[in-house]
Amino acid sequence: MPPLPTRCAVDIGQLRVACSSCSLRELCLPAGFKAREMERIDGLVDQRRRVRKGEHLYRAGDPLTALYAIRSGFMKSCVLHEDGREQVAGFHMMGDLLGMDAIGGGHHMSDTMALEDSEVCEMPFTILERLSREFPPLQLQLHRVMSREIVRDYGVMLLLGSMKAEERLAAFLLNLSQRFAVRGYSPTEFNLRMTRQEIGSYLGLKLETVSRAFSSFHQHQLVEVRHRHVRILDPGGLKAVLGPVR
Amino acid sequence: MPPLPTRCAVDIGQLRVACSSCSLRELCLPAGFKAREMERIDGLVDQRRRVRKGEHLYRAGDPLTALYAIRSGFMKSCVLHEDGREQVAGFHMMGDLLGMDAIGGGHHMSDTMALEDSEVCEMPFTILERLSREFPPLQLQLHRVMSREIVRDYGVMLLLGSMKAEERLAAFLLNLSQRFAVRGYSPTEFNLRMTRQEIGSYLGLKLETVSRAFSSFHQHQLVEVRHRHVRILDPGGLKAVLGPVR
DNA sequence: GGCGCTTCTTGATATAGGTCAAATCGGGAG
DNA sequence: CTCCCGATTTGACCTATATCAAGAAGCGCC
């Protein structure tokens, strides 16, 4: 655990946040809101919260208080079996909305932890509910985000249920690449924020298998990997790993 | 394809349906609605629709028109890879709500097919949206159902990502058992509506492996299986397969 | 009531990925 | 700058599950 340069762990206080002037707006609230409408949304984010690397945003069992939009940083969500086995259920980056697992039962059903120092916007759920009632585009947006999470989950099932190791890793890299691209980062060169172990957990593989798959890609000139740094040399080739050309 | 005893395939017409008098009410709409509130909900179900065994309720690519509540029968949802590989993403029975995968993009992202003759209540999505805005308990219920689907998906990821073959099958049987119990059926004796192949797809296993796991359970006196008929002899033993006693 | 197709079971064998082990690399702490 | 520990890579070997194959058992259909 690194000593903390500033005093306290978790929050950076009551500073009001305006979604209307947030650079991530198109990610969080892609629907076409008019200026006057945006003002209403501004009441939604109660406060920002800082989560340091290794800290939890929430844990399984915590009561639902808010949903969270990632402003910066990188996080993972895990579900855990009683016997301690843990399964990474997703990796999250800026613009992603977290916490929807808690709506059903009032308590979070997964752990979410920062993989690097991160900042989230906290949206109290009661306010979100009320605003989305009064303001149809927000309602639609919330439904869309939850639906997309379901679709994403189906994709992970497909990956876990019917792909081989190298296909899984290729799918994983292409997914990361695409998400970085959407956020304005390079789709071909980035740093992984997670360990091989965490990638393996997400993909249903052991860390050694992940490592070997990386090496194989490297040999085939598909990617250049040095530890956490990845450069995709041949995106088409990677896609071909996924769906061998027919 | 069996010849159809009645003429047309899919719908049984405009007969208005009243949720308020539906025996499945507690499954679809578990929140405590008052009588006067229920009347409003009655406008939600546009019509019933009959889906025969082997027919699709919707397919990937179909535009979103409605969400569906299963009134009777049994269905499966599948996602498919371009190359034809198909992954069963879920099995559904009465009271389950279907179609939420289409909200995000306006089109369904999975196929849903009846595994036996079934009947669903069709809830036009626009009406659902409007009603849930005007009527907070319904909004809450919709959010809950979507959230629970997300949590269910996390459970499937855990299963696919970190369990062995027999653990997966035990988890599957216990899950079915519990869902039958909630619906008032025997939790220890039931008929499977799906093939070994479909179970295998759902669990990320080949049909032979599913068959062997059944045989193994049979040998260990945990269940009695004859083809599609299952009787759980030792629920505790099955749970122990999942989480070996520690 | 028999036929034929699909589903299921079971056995033999192959293999992808897991497990165990060791060496190397890097990055943070002091 | 150096030490130390966790992360990563790589190799050797093993095992759970897939694959291939052959019957057997149901079930719908005629």
Coordinates of C-alpha atoms (C1' of nucleotides) in Angstrom, one line a residue:
Chain A
M1 CA 0.0 0.0 0.0
P2 CA 1.6 3.3 -1.0
P3 CA 1.7 6.0 1.6
L4 CA -0.9 8.6 0.7
P5 CA 0.4 12.0 -0.4
T6 CA -2.8 13.7 0.8
R7 CA -4.6 13.1 4.0
C8 CA -7.8 11.2 3.8
A9 CA -8.8 8.3 1.6
V10 CA -12.0 8.7 -0.2
D11 CA -13.7 11.9 -1.0
I12 CA -12.8 15.3 -2.3
G13 CA -15.8 16.9 -0.9
Q14 CA -18.9 18.8 -1.7
L15 CA -17.8 20.6 -4.7
R16 CA -20.8 20.8 -6.9
V17 CA -20.5 19.3 -10.3
A18 CA -22.1 20.4 -13.5
C19 CA -22.7 17.6 -16.0
S20 CA -23.5 20.4 -18.5
S21 CA -19.9 21.4 -18.5
C22 CA -18.4 18.0 -18.2
S23 CA -16.1 16.9 -21.0
L24 CA -17.4 13.3 -20.6
R25 CA -21.0 14.4 -21.3
E26 CA -21.3 12.5 -24.5
L27 CA -20.3 9.3 -22.9
C28 CA -22.5 9.5 -19.8
L29 CA -25.5 11.1 -21.5
P30 CA -25.3 10.6 -25.2
A31 CA -28.9 11.4 -25.9
G32 CA -29.4 14.8 -27.4
F33 CA -30.2 16.9 -24.5
K34 CA -31.1 20.6 -25.1
A35 CA -29.3 23.2 -23.0
R36 CA -32.2 23.9 -20.8
E37 CA -32.6 20.2 -20.2
M38 CA -29.0 19.8 -19.2
E39 CA -29.5 22.2 -16.4
R40 CA -31.9 19.8 -14.7
I41 CA -29.4 17.0 -15.1
D42 CA -26.9 19.1 -13.2
G43 CA -28.7 18.3 -10.0
L44 CA -28.0 14.7 -10.4
V45 CA -24.4 14.4 -9.4
D46 CA -24.3 14.9 -5.7
Q47 CA -20.6 14.9 -5.4
R48 CA -17.4 13.5 -6.8
R49 CA -15.5 10.8 -5.1
R50 CA -12.0 9.8 -5.4
V51 CA -11.1 6.1 -5.2
R52 CA -7.4 5.3 -4.9
K53 CA -5.8 2.3 -6.5
G54 CA -6.7 -0.8 -4.6
E55 CA -9.6 0.8 -2.8
H56 CA -13.2 -0.4 -3.3
L57 CA -15.9 1.8 -4.7
Y58 CA -18.4 -0.6 -3.1
R59 CA -18.5 -4.2 -2.0
A60 CA -21.0 -7.0 -2.2
G61 CA -23.5 -6.4 0.5
D62 CA -23.2 -2.7 0.7
P63 CA -26.6 -1.0 0.5
L64 CA -27.5 0.8 -2.7
T65 CA -27.1 4.5 -2.3
A66 CA -26.0 5.7 -5.6
L67 CA -25.0 4.8 -9.1
Y68 CA -21.5 6.0 -10.2
A69 CA -20.1 7.4 -13.5
I70 CA -16.4 7.0 -13.9
R71 CA -14.8 10.4 -14.5
S72 CA -11.3 9.1 -14.7
G73 CA -9.3 6.0 -13.9
F74 CA -9.9 2.3 -14.3
M75 CA -11.8 -0.2 -12.3
K76 CA -12.8 -3.9 -12.1
S77 CA -15.9 -5.6 -10.8
C78 CA -15.8 -9.0 -9.3
V79 CA -18.4 -11.6 -8.1
L80 CA -17.2 -14.0 -5.6
H81 CA -18.1 -17.5 -4.8
E82 CA -18.5 -18.4 -1.1
D83 CA -15.3 -20.4 -1.2
G84 CA -13.3 -17.4 -2.2
R85 CA -13.0 -18.0 -5.9
E86 CA -13.4 -14.7 -7.6
Q87 CA -14.5 -13.9 -11.1
V88 CA -13.8 -10.6 -12.7
A89 CA -17.1 -9.6 -14.3
G90 CA -15.9 -6.5 -16.0
F91 CA -13.4 -3.7 -16.5
H92 CA -14.6 -0.2 -16.4
M93 CA -13.2 3.1 -17.7
M94 CA -14.3 6.7 -18.0
G95 CA -17.9 7.3 -18.9
D96 CA -19.0 3.9 -17.7
L97 CA -21.9 3.7 -15.3
L98 CA -21.5 1.4 -12.3
G99 CA -23.6 0.0 -9.5
M100 CA -26.7 -1.2 -11.4
D101 CA -26.3 -4.7 -9.8
A102 CA -27.7 -3.2 -6.6
I103 CA -31.1 -2.0 -7.9
G104 CA -32.7 -5.4 -7.8
G105 CA -32.1 -6.2 -4.2
G106 CA -31.1 -2.9 -2.7
H107 CA -27.6 -4.2 -2.0
H108 CA -24.6 -4.5 -4.3
M109 CA -23.9 -8.0 -5.5
S110 CA -20.4 -7.5 -6.6
D111 CA -17.2 -5.7 -5.5
T112 CA -15.8 -2.9 -7.5
M113 CA -12.2 -1.8 -7.0
A114 CA -10.0 0.8 -8.6
L115 CA -7.1 -0.5 -10.6
E116 CA -5.6 3.0 -10.7
D117 CA -6.4 6.2 -8.9
S118 CA -9.9 7.1 -10.1
E119 CA -12.6 9.6 -9.7
V120 CA -16.4 8.9 -10.0
C121 CA -19.5 11.0 -10.0
E122 CA -21.9 9.9 -7.4
M123 CA -25.6 10.0 -8.4
P124 CA -27.9 9.2 -5.5
F125 CA -30.3 6.7 -6.8
T126 CA -33.4 8.3 -5.4
I127 CA -32.6 11.5 -7.2
L128 CA -31.9 9.5 -10.4
E129 CA -35.3 7.8 -10.1
R130 CA -37.1 11.0 -9.6
L131 CA -35.3 13.0 -12.3
S132 CA -35.8 10.1 -14.8
R133 CA -39.5 10.2 -14.1
E134 CA -39.7 13.9 -14.7
F135 CA -37.4 13.9 -17.6
P136 CA -38.1 11.2 -20.2
P137 CA -34.7 11.5 -22.1
L138 CA -32.9 10.7 -18.9
Q139 CA -35.2 7.7 -18.3
L140 CA -34.5 6.4 -21.8
Q141 CA -30.8 6.9 -21.2
L142 CA -30.9 4.9 -17.9
H143 CA -32.8 2.1 -19.6
R144 CA -30.4 2.1 -22.4
V145 CA -27.4 1.8 -20.2
M146 CA -28.8 -1.1 -18.2
S147 CA -29.8 -2.8 -21.4
R148 CA -26.3 -2.4 -22.9
E149 CA -24.9 -3.9 -19.7
I150 CA -27.1 -6.9 -20.3
V151 CA -26.0 -7.2 -23.9
R152 CA -22.4 -6.9 -22.8
D153 CA -22.9 -9.7 -20.3
Y154 CA -24.3 -11.9 -23.1
G155 CA -21.2 -11.2 -25.1
V156 CA -19.1 -12.3 -22.1
M157 CA -21.1 -15.5 -21.9
L158 CA -20.5 -16.2 -25.5
L159 CA -16.8 -15.7 -24.9
L160 CA -16.6 -17.8 -21.8
G161 CA -18.9 -20.5 -23.1
S162 CA -17.7 -21.1 -26.6
M163 CA -14.3 -19.5 -27.4
K164 CA -10.8 -20.9 -27.1
A165 CA -8.1 -19.2 -25.1
E166 CA -6.6 -17.2 -28.0
E167 CA -10.0 -16.2 -29.3
R168 CA -10.9 -14.9 -25.8
L169 CA -7.8 -12.8 -25.5
A170 CA -8.2 -11.4 -29.1
A171 CA -11.8 -10.5 -28.3
F172 CA -10.6 -8.9 -25.0
L173 CA -7.9 -6.8 -26.8
L174 CA -10.2 -5.7 -29.6
N175 CA -12.8 -4.7 -27.0
L176 CA -10.4 -2.6 -25.0
S177 CA -9.0 -1.1 -28.2
Q178 CA -12.5 -0.1 -29.4
R179 CA -13.3 1.4 -26.0
F180 CA -10.1 3.4 -25.9
A181 CA -10.9 4.6 -29.5
V182 CA -14.3 5.9 -28.5
R183 CA -12.7 7.9 -25.7
G184 CA -10.2 9.5 -28.0
Y185 CA -7.2 7.4 -27.1
S186 CA -5.1 5.3 -29.4
P187 CA -6.9 2.1 -30.3
T188 CA -3.6 0.5 -31.2
E189 CA -1.3 1.4 -28.3
F190 CA -2.2 1.4 -24.6
N191 CA -1.3 0.2 -21.2
L192 CA -3.1 -2.5 -19.4
R193 CA -4.2 -1.6 -16.0
M194 CA -4.8 -5.1 -14.8
T195 CA -2.6 -8.1 -14.1
R196 CA -2.5 -11.3 -16.2
Q197 CA -4.3 -12.9 -13.3
E198 CA -7.2 -10.4 -13.6
I199 CA -7.3 -10.8 -17.3
G200 CA -7.4 -14.5 -16.8
S201 CA -10.2 -14.4 -14.3
Y202 CA -12.2 -12.3 -16.7
L203 CA -11.6 -14.6 -19.6
G204 CA -12.0 -17.8 -17.6
L205 CA -8.3 -18.7 -18.0
K206 CA -5.3 -19.1 -15.8
L207 CA -2.7 -16.4 -15.9
E208 CA -0.1 -18.7 -17.5
T209 CA -2.5 -19.3 -20.4
V210 CA -3.0 -15.6 -20.8
S211 CA 0.7 -15.1 -20.9
R212 CA 1.2 -17.8 -23.5
A213 CA -1.5 -16.4 -25.6
F214 CA 0.2 -13.0 -25.5
S215 CA 3.4 -14.6 -26.5
S216 CA 1.8 -16.4 -29.4
F217 CA 0.3 -13.2 -30.7
H218 CA 3.7 -11.6 -30.3
Q219 CA 5.3 -14.4 -32.4
H220 CA 2.7 -14.1 -35.0
Q221 CA 3.3 -10.3 -35.3
L222 CA -0.2 -9.5 -34.2
V223 CA 0.7 -7.4 -31.2
E224 CA 3.8 -6.2 -29.4
V225 CA 3.6 -6.8 -25.7
R226 CA 6.0 -5.8 -23.1
H227 CA 4.5 -6.4 -19.7
R228 CA 1.6 -4.0 -19.5
H229 CA 2.3 -2.1 -22.6
V230 CA 0.4 -3.3 -25.7
R231 CA 0.7 -2.2 -29.3
I232 CA -1.6 -3.8 -31.8
L233 CA 0.3 -4.3 -34.9
D234 CA -2.3 -6.1 -37.0
P235 CA -5.9 -5.4 -36.0
G236 CA -7.1 -7.4 -39.0
G237 CA -5.1 -10.4 -37.9
L238 CA -6.5 -10.2 -34.4
K239 CA -10.0 -10.1 -35.8
A240 CA -9.1 -13.1 -37.9
V241 CA -8.2 -15.0 -34.7
L242 CA -11.7 -14.4 -33.6
G243 CA -13.6 -15.3 -36.7
P244 CA -11.3 -17.2 -39.0
V245 CA -12.0 -15.9 -42.5
R246 CA -14.6 -17.8 -44.3
Chain B
M1 CA -42.0 -29.3 -38.0
P2 CA -45.3 -30.7 -36.7
P3 CA -48.5 -29.8 -38.7
L4 CA -50.5 -27.2 -36.8
P5 CA -53.8 -28.3 -35.4
T6 CA -55.1 -24.8 -35.7
R7 CA -54.7 -22.4 -38.6
C8 CA -52.3 -19.6 -38.0
A9 CA -49.1 -19.5 -36.1
V10 CA -48.7 -16.8 -33.7
D11 CA -51.4 -14.8 -32.1
I12 CA -54.6 -15.5 -30.3
G13 CA -55.9 -12.1 -30.9
Q14 CA -57.0 -8.9 -29.3
L15 CA -58.5 -10.3 -26.2
R16 CA -57.7 -7.7 -23.6
V17 CA -55.8 -8.9 -20.6
A18 CA -56.1 -7.7 -17.1
C19 CA -52.9 -8.0 -15.0
S20 CA -55.1 -7.3 -12.0
S21 CA -56.7 -10.6 -12.3
C22 CA -53.7 -12.6 -13.5
S23 CA -52.6 -15.4 -11.4
L24 CA -49.0 -14.6 -12.2
R25 CA -49.2 -11.2 -10.8
E26 CA -46.8 -11.7 -7.9
L27 CA -44.2 -12.9 -10.3
C28 CA -44.5 -10.1 -12.9
L29 CA -45.3 -7.3 -10.5
P30 CA -44.1 -8.3 -7.1
A31 CA -44.2 -4.7 -5.7
G32 CA -47.2 -4.1 -3.5
F33 CA -49.6 -2.4 -5.8
K34 CA -52.9 -1.2 -4.5
A35 CA -56.1 -2.1 -6.2
R36 CA -56.6 1.3 -7.8
E37 CA -53.0 1.2 -9.0
M38 CA -53.4 -2.2 -10.6
E39 CA -56.1 -0.8 -12.8
R40 CA -53.6 1.4 -14.5
I41 CA -51.3 -1.5 -15.1
D42 CA -54.0 -3.2 -16.9
G43 CA -53.5 -0.9 -19.8
L44 CA -50.0 -2.3 -20.2
V45 CA -50.5 -5.6 -21.8
D46 CA -51.6 -5.0 -25.3
Q47 CA -52.3 -8.6 -26.2
R48 CA -51.3 -12.1 -25.5
R49 CA -49.3 -14.0 -28.0
R50 CA -48.9 -17.7 -28.5
V51 CA -45.5 -19.1 -29.5
R52 CA -45.4 -22.7 -30.5
K53 CA -42.5 -25.0 -29.7
G54 CA -39.6 -24.3 -32.0
E55 CA -40.9 -20.8 -33.0
H56 CA -39.1 -17.6 -32.2
L57 CA -40.5 -14.9 -30.0
Y58 CA -37.9 -12.6 -31.6
R59 CA -34.6 -12.9 -33.3
A60 CA -31.4 -10.9 -33.2
G61 CA -31.9 -7.8 -35.4
D62 CA -35.7 -7.5 -34.9
P63 CA -36.6 -4.0 -33.9
L64 CA -37.8 -3.5 -30.3
T65 CA -41.5 -3.2 -30.1
A66 CA -42.4 -4.7 -26.8
L67 CA -41.1 -6.5 -23.7
Y68 CA -42.7 -9.9 -23.0
A69 CA -43.8 -11.6 -19.8
I70 CA -44.1 -15.4 -20.0
R71 CA -47.5 -16.5 -19.0
S72 CA -46.9 -20.2 -19.6
G73 CA -44.3 -22.4 -21.3
F74 CA -40.6 -22.4 -21.5
M75 CA -38.1 -20.6 -23.6
K76 CA -34.4 -20.2 -24.3
S77 CA -32.4 -17.1 -25.4
C78 CA -29.3 -17.5 -27.5
V79 CA -26.6 -15.2 -28.7
L80 CA -24.8 -16.2 -31.8
H81 CA -21.3 -15.7 -33.1
E82 CA -21.0 -14.8 -36.8
D83 CA -19.5 -18.2 -37.6
G84 CA -22.7 -19.9 -36.3
R85 CA -21.5 -20.9 -32.9
E86 CA -24.5 -20.4 -30.6
Q87 CA -24.4 -19.8 -26.9
V88 CA -27.6 -20.3 -24.8
A89 CA -27.7 -17.2 -22.6
G90 CA -30.7 -18.2 -20.5
F91 CA -33.8 -20.4 -20.0
H92 CA -37.0 -18.7 -19.1
M93 CA -40.3 -19.7 -17.5
M94 CA -43.5 -18.2 -16.4
G95 CA -43.3 -14.8 -14.9
D96 CA -39.9 -14.1 -16.5
L97 CA -39.6 -10.8 -18.4
L98 CA -38.0 -11.0 -21.8
G99 CA -36.6 -8.6 -24.4
M100 CA -34.6 -6.2 -22.4
D101 CA -31.6 -6.7 -24.6
A102 CA -33.2 -4.6 -27.2
I103 CA -33.6 -1.4 -25.3
G104 CA -30.0 -0.3 -25.7
G105 CA -29.9 -0.3 -29.4
G106 CA -33.5 -0.5 -30.5
H107 CA -33.0 -4.0 -31.9
H108 CA -32.9 -7.4 -30.2
M109 CA -29.4 -8.8 -29.8
S110 CA -30.4 -12.3 -29.1
D111 CA -32.8 -15.0 -30.3
T112 CA -35.6 -16.2 -28.1
M113 CA -37.3 -19.5 -29.0
A114 CA -40.0 -21.5 -27.3
L115 CA -38.9 -24.9 -26.1
E116 CA -42.5 -25.9 -25.6
D117 CA -45.8 -24.3 -26.6
S118 CA -45.9 -21.0 -24.7
E119 CA -47.9 -17.9 -24.2
V120 CA -46.5 -14.4 -23.5
C121 CA -48.0 -11.1 -22.6
E122 CA -46.9 -8.4 -24.9
M123 CA -46.1 -5.0 -23.4
P124 CA -45.5 -2.3 -26.0
F125 CA -42.3 -0.6 -24.9
T126 CA -43.6 2.9 -25.4
I127 CA -46.5 2.3 -23.2
L128 CA -44.3 0.7 -20.6
E129 CA -42.1 3.7 -20.6
R130 CA -44.9 6.2 -20.2
L131 CA -46.7 4.2 -17.5
S132 CA -43.5 3.7 -15.6
R133 CA -43.0 7.5 -15.6
E134 CA -46.5 8.2 -14.4
F135 CA -46.4 5.4 -11.9
P136 CA -43.3 5.1 -9.7
P137 CA -43.8 1.6 -8.4
L138 CA -43.9 0.3 -11.9
Q139 CA -40.7 2.2 -12.7
L140 CA -39.0 0.7 -9.7
Q141 CA -40.2 -2.7 -10.8
L142 CA -38.8 -2.3 -14.3
H143 CA -35.4 -1.2 -12.9
R144 CA -35.4 -4.1 -10.5
V145 CA -36.1 -6.7 -13.2
M146 CA -33.3 -5.3 -15.4
S147 CA -30.9 -5.2 -12.4
R148 CA -31.7 -8.8 -11.5
E149 CA -31.0 -9.8 -15.0
I150 CA -27.6 -8.2 -14.7
V151 CA -27.0 -10.0 -11.4
R152 CA -28.1 -13.3 -13.0
D153 CA -25.7 -12.7 -15.8
Y154 CA -22.8 -12.2 -13.3
G155 CA -23.7 -15.5 -11.8
V156 CA -23.5 -17.2 -15.2
M157 CA -20.1 -15.6 -15.7
L158 CA -18.9 -17.0 -12.4
L159 CA -20.2 -20.4 -13.4
L160 CA -18.6 -20.3 -16.8
G161 CA -15.4 -18.7 -15.7
S162 CA -14.5 -20.6 -12.6
M163 CA -16.5 -23.8 -12.1
K164 CA -15.9 -27.4 -13.2
A165 CA -18.3 -29.4 -15.2
E166 CA -20.1 -31.1 -12.3
E167 CA -20.3 -27.9 -10.3
R168 CA -21.9 -26.2 -13.3
L169 CA -24.5 -28.9 -13.7
A170 CA -25.2 -28.9 -10.0
A171 CA -25.6 -25.1 -10.0
F172 CA -27.9 -25.4 -13.0
L173 CA -30.2 -28.0 -11.4
L174 CA -30.4 -26.2 -8.1
N175 CA -31.2 -23.0 -9.9
L176 CA -34.0 -24.7 -11.9
S177 CA -35.2 -26.4 -8.7
Q178 CA -35.5 -23.1 -6.9
R179 CA -37.3 -21.4 -9.7
F180 CA -39.8 -24.2 -9.9
A181 CA -40.3 -23.9 -6.2
V182 CA -41.0 -20.2 -6.3
R183 CA -43.7 -21.0 -8.9
G184 CA -45.4 -23.6 -6.8
Y185 CA -44.0 -26.7 -8.5
S186 CA -42.0 -29.4 -7.0
P187 CA -38.4 -28.4 -6.4
T188 CA -37.3 -32.0 -6.4
E189 CA -39.0 -33.5 -9.4
F190 CA -39.4 -31.9 -12.8
N191 CA -39.0 -32.4 -16.5
L192 CA -36.3 -30.7 -18.4
R193 CA -37.6 -28.9 -21.5
M194 CA -34.2 -28.6 -23.1
T195 CA -31.8 -31.1 -24.7
R196 CA -28.4 -32.1 -23.3
Q197 CA -26.9 -30.0 -26.1
E198 CA -28.8 -26.9 -24.9
I199 CA -27.8 -27.5 -21.3
G200 CA -24.2 -27.9 -22.5
S201 CA -24.3 -24.7 -24.5
Y202 CA -25.6 -22.8 -21.5
L203 CA -23.0 -24.3 -19.2
G204 CA -20.1 -24.1 -21.7
L205 CA -19.8 -27.9 -22.0
K206 CA -20.3 -30.5 -24.7
L207 CA -23.5 -32.6 -24.5
E208 CA -21.4 -35.7 -23.7
T209 CA -20.0 -34.0 -20.7
V210 CA -23.4 -33.0 -19.5
S211 CA -24.6 -36.6 -20.0
R212 CA -21.6 -38.0 -18.0
A213 CA -22.1 -35.5 -15.2
F214 CA -25.8 -36.6 -15.0
S215 CA -24.6 -40.2 -14.9
S216 CA -22.1 -39.4 -12.2
F217 CA -24.8 -37.7 -10.0
H218 CA -27.0 -40.7 -10.6
Q219 CA -24.3 -43.1 -9.4
H220 CA -23.7 -40.9 -6.3
Q221 CA -27.4 -41.1 -5.5
L222 CA -27.7 -37.3 -5.8
V223 CA -30.4 -37.4 -8.5
E224 CA -32.4 -39.8 -10.5
V225 CA -32.4 -39.0 -14.2
R226 CA -34.2 -40.7 -16.9
H227 CA -33.9 -38.7 -20.1
R228 CA -35.7 -35.5 -19.4
H229 CA -37.1 -36.4 -16.1
V230 CA -35.2 -35.4 -13.0
R231 CA -35.7 -36.2 -9.4
I232 CA -33.4 -34.6 -6.9
L233 CA -32.7 -37.2 -4.3
D234 CA -30.2 -35.3 -2.2
P235 CA -30.4 -31.5 -2.5
G236 CA -27.8 -31.1 0.3
G237 CA -25.4 -33.4 -1.6
L238 CA -25.9 -31.4 -4.8
K239 CA -25.1 -28.2 -2.9
A240 CA -22.0 -29.9 -1.6
V241 CA -20.9 -30.5 -5.1
L242 CA -21.0 -26.7 -5.6
G243 CA -19.3 -25.6 -2.4
P244 CA -17.4 -28.6 -1.0
V245 CA -17.9 -28.5 2.7
R246 CA -15.1 -26.6 4.4
Chain C
dG1 C1' -47.9 -50.5 -34.3
dG2 C1' -43.8 -50.1 -36.8
dC3 C1' -40.3 -46.7 -38.9
dG4 C1' -37.0 -43.4 -38.8
dC5 C1' -35.0 -39.5 -36.8
dT6 C1' -33.3 -37.3 -32.9
dT7 C1' -31.6 -37.6 -28.4
dC8 C1' -29.0 -39.8 -25.1
dT9 C1' -25.5 -42.8 -23.1
dT10 C1' -21.1 -44.8 -22.9
dG11 C1' -16.4 -46.0 -24.3
dA12 C1' -11.8 -44.9 -26.3
dT13 C1' -8.7 -41.5 -27.4
dA14 C1' -6.8 -36.8 -28.2
dT15 C1' -5.8 -32.2 -26.7
dA16 C1' -6.3 -27.6 -24.8
dG17 C1' -5.4 -25.7 -20.9
dG18 C1' -4.3 -26.3 -16.0
dT19 C1' -0.7 -27.2 -12.6
dC20 C1' 3.9 -27.0 -10.8
dA21 C1' 8.3 -25.1 -10.9
dA22 C1' 12.0 -22.1 -12.0
dA23 C1' 14.1 -18.1 -13.9
dT24 C1' 13.7 -13.2 -15.2
dC25 C1' 12.0 -8.8 -15.0
dG26 C1' 10.5 -4.3 -13.0
dG27 C1' 9.1 -1.1 -9.9
dG28 C1' 8.6 0.7 -5.4
dA29 C1' 10.8 1.4 -0.8
dG30 C1' 14.4 2.8 1.6
Chain D
dC1 C1' 21.2 3.3 -6.4
dT2 C1' 20.1 -1.1 -4.6
dC3 C1' 17.2 -4.5 -2.6
dC4 C1' 13.2 -7.1 -2.5
dC5 C1' 8.9 -8.8 -3.8
dG6 C1' 5.3 -9.4 -6.8
dA7 C1' 4.3 -9.9 -11.8
dT8 C1' 5.5 -12.2 -15.9
dT9 C1' 7.4 -15.7 -18.9
dT10 C1' 8.6 -20.2 -20.1
dG11 C1' 9.1 -25.2 -19.7
dA12 C1' 7.6 -29.9 -18.4
dC13 C1' 4.0 -32.6 -17.3
dC14 C1' -0.9 -33.8 -16.2
dT15 C1' -5.9 -33.9 -16.3
dA16 C1' -10.5 -32.4 -17.3
dT17 C1' -13.0 -32.1 -21.0
dA18 C1' -13.5 -32.4 -26.0
dT19 C1' -13.7 -35.4 -29.9
dC20 C1' -14.9 -39.5 -32.3
dA21 C1' -17.6 -43.4 -32.6
dA22 C1' -21.2 -46.8 -31.8
dG23 C1' -25.3 -48.3 -29.8
dA24 C1' -29.7 -47.8 -27.4
dA25 C1' -33.7 -45.5 -26.3
dG26 C1' -37.6 -42.4 -27.1
dC27 C1' -41.0 -40.1 -29.8
dG28 C1' -43.5 -38.2 -33.6
dC29 C1' -45.5 -39.8 -37.8
dC30 C1' -47.5 -42.5 -40.9

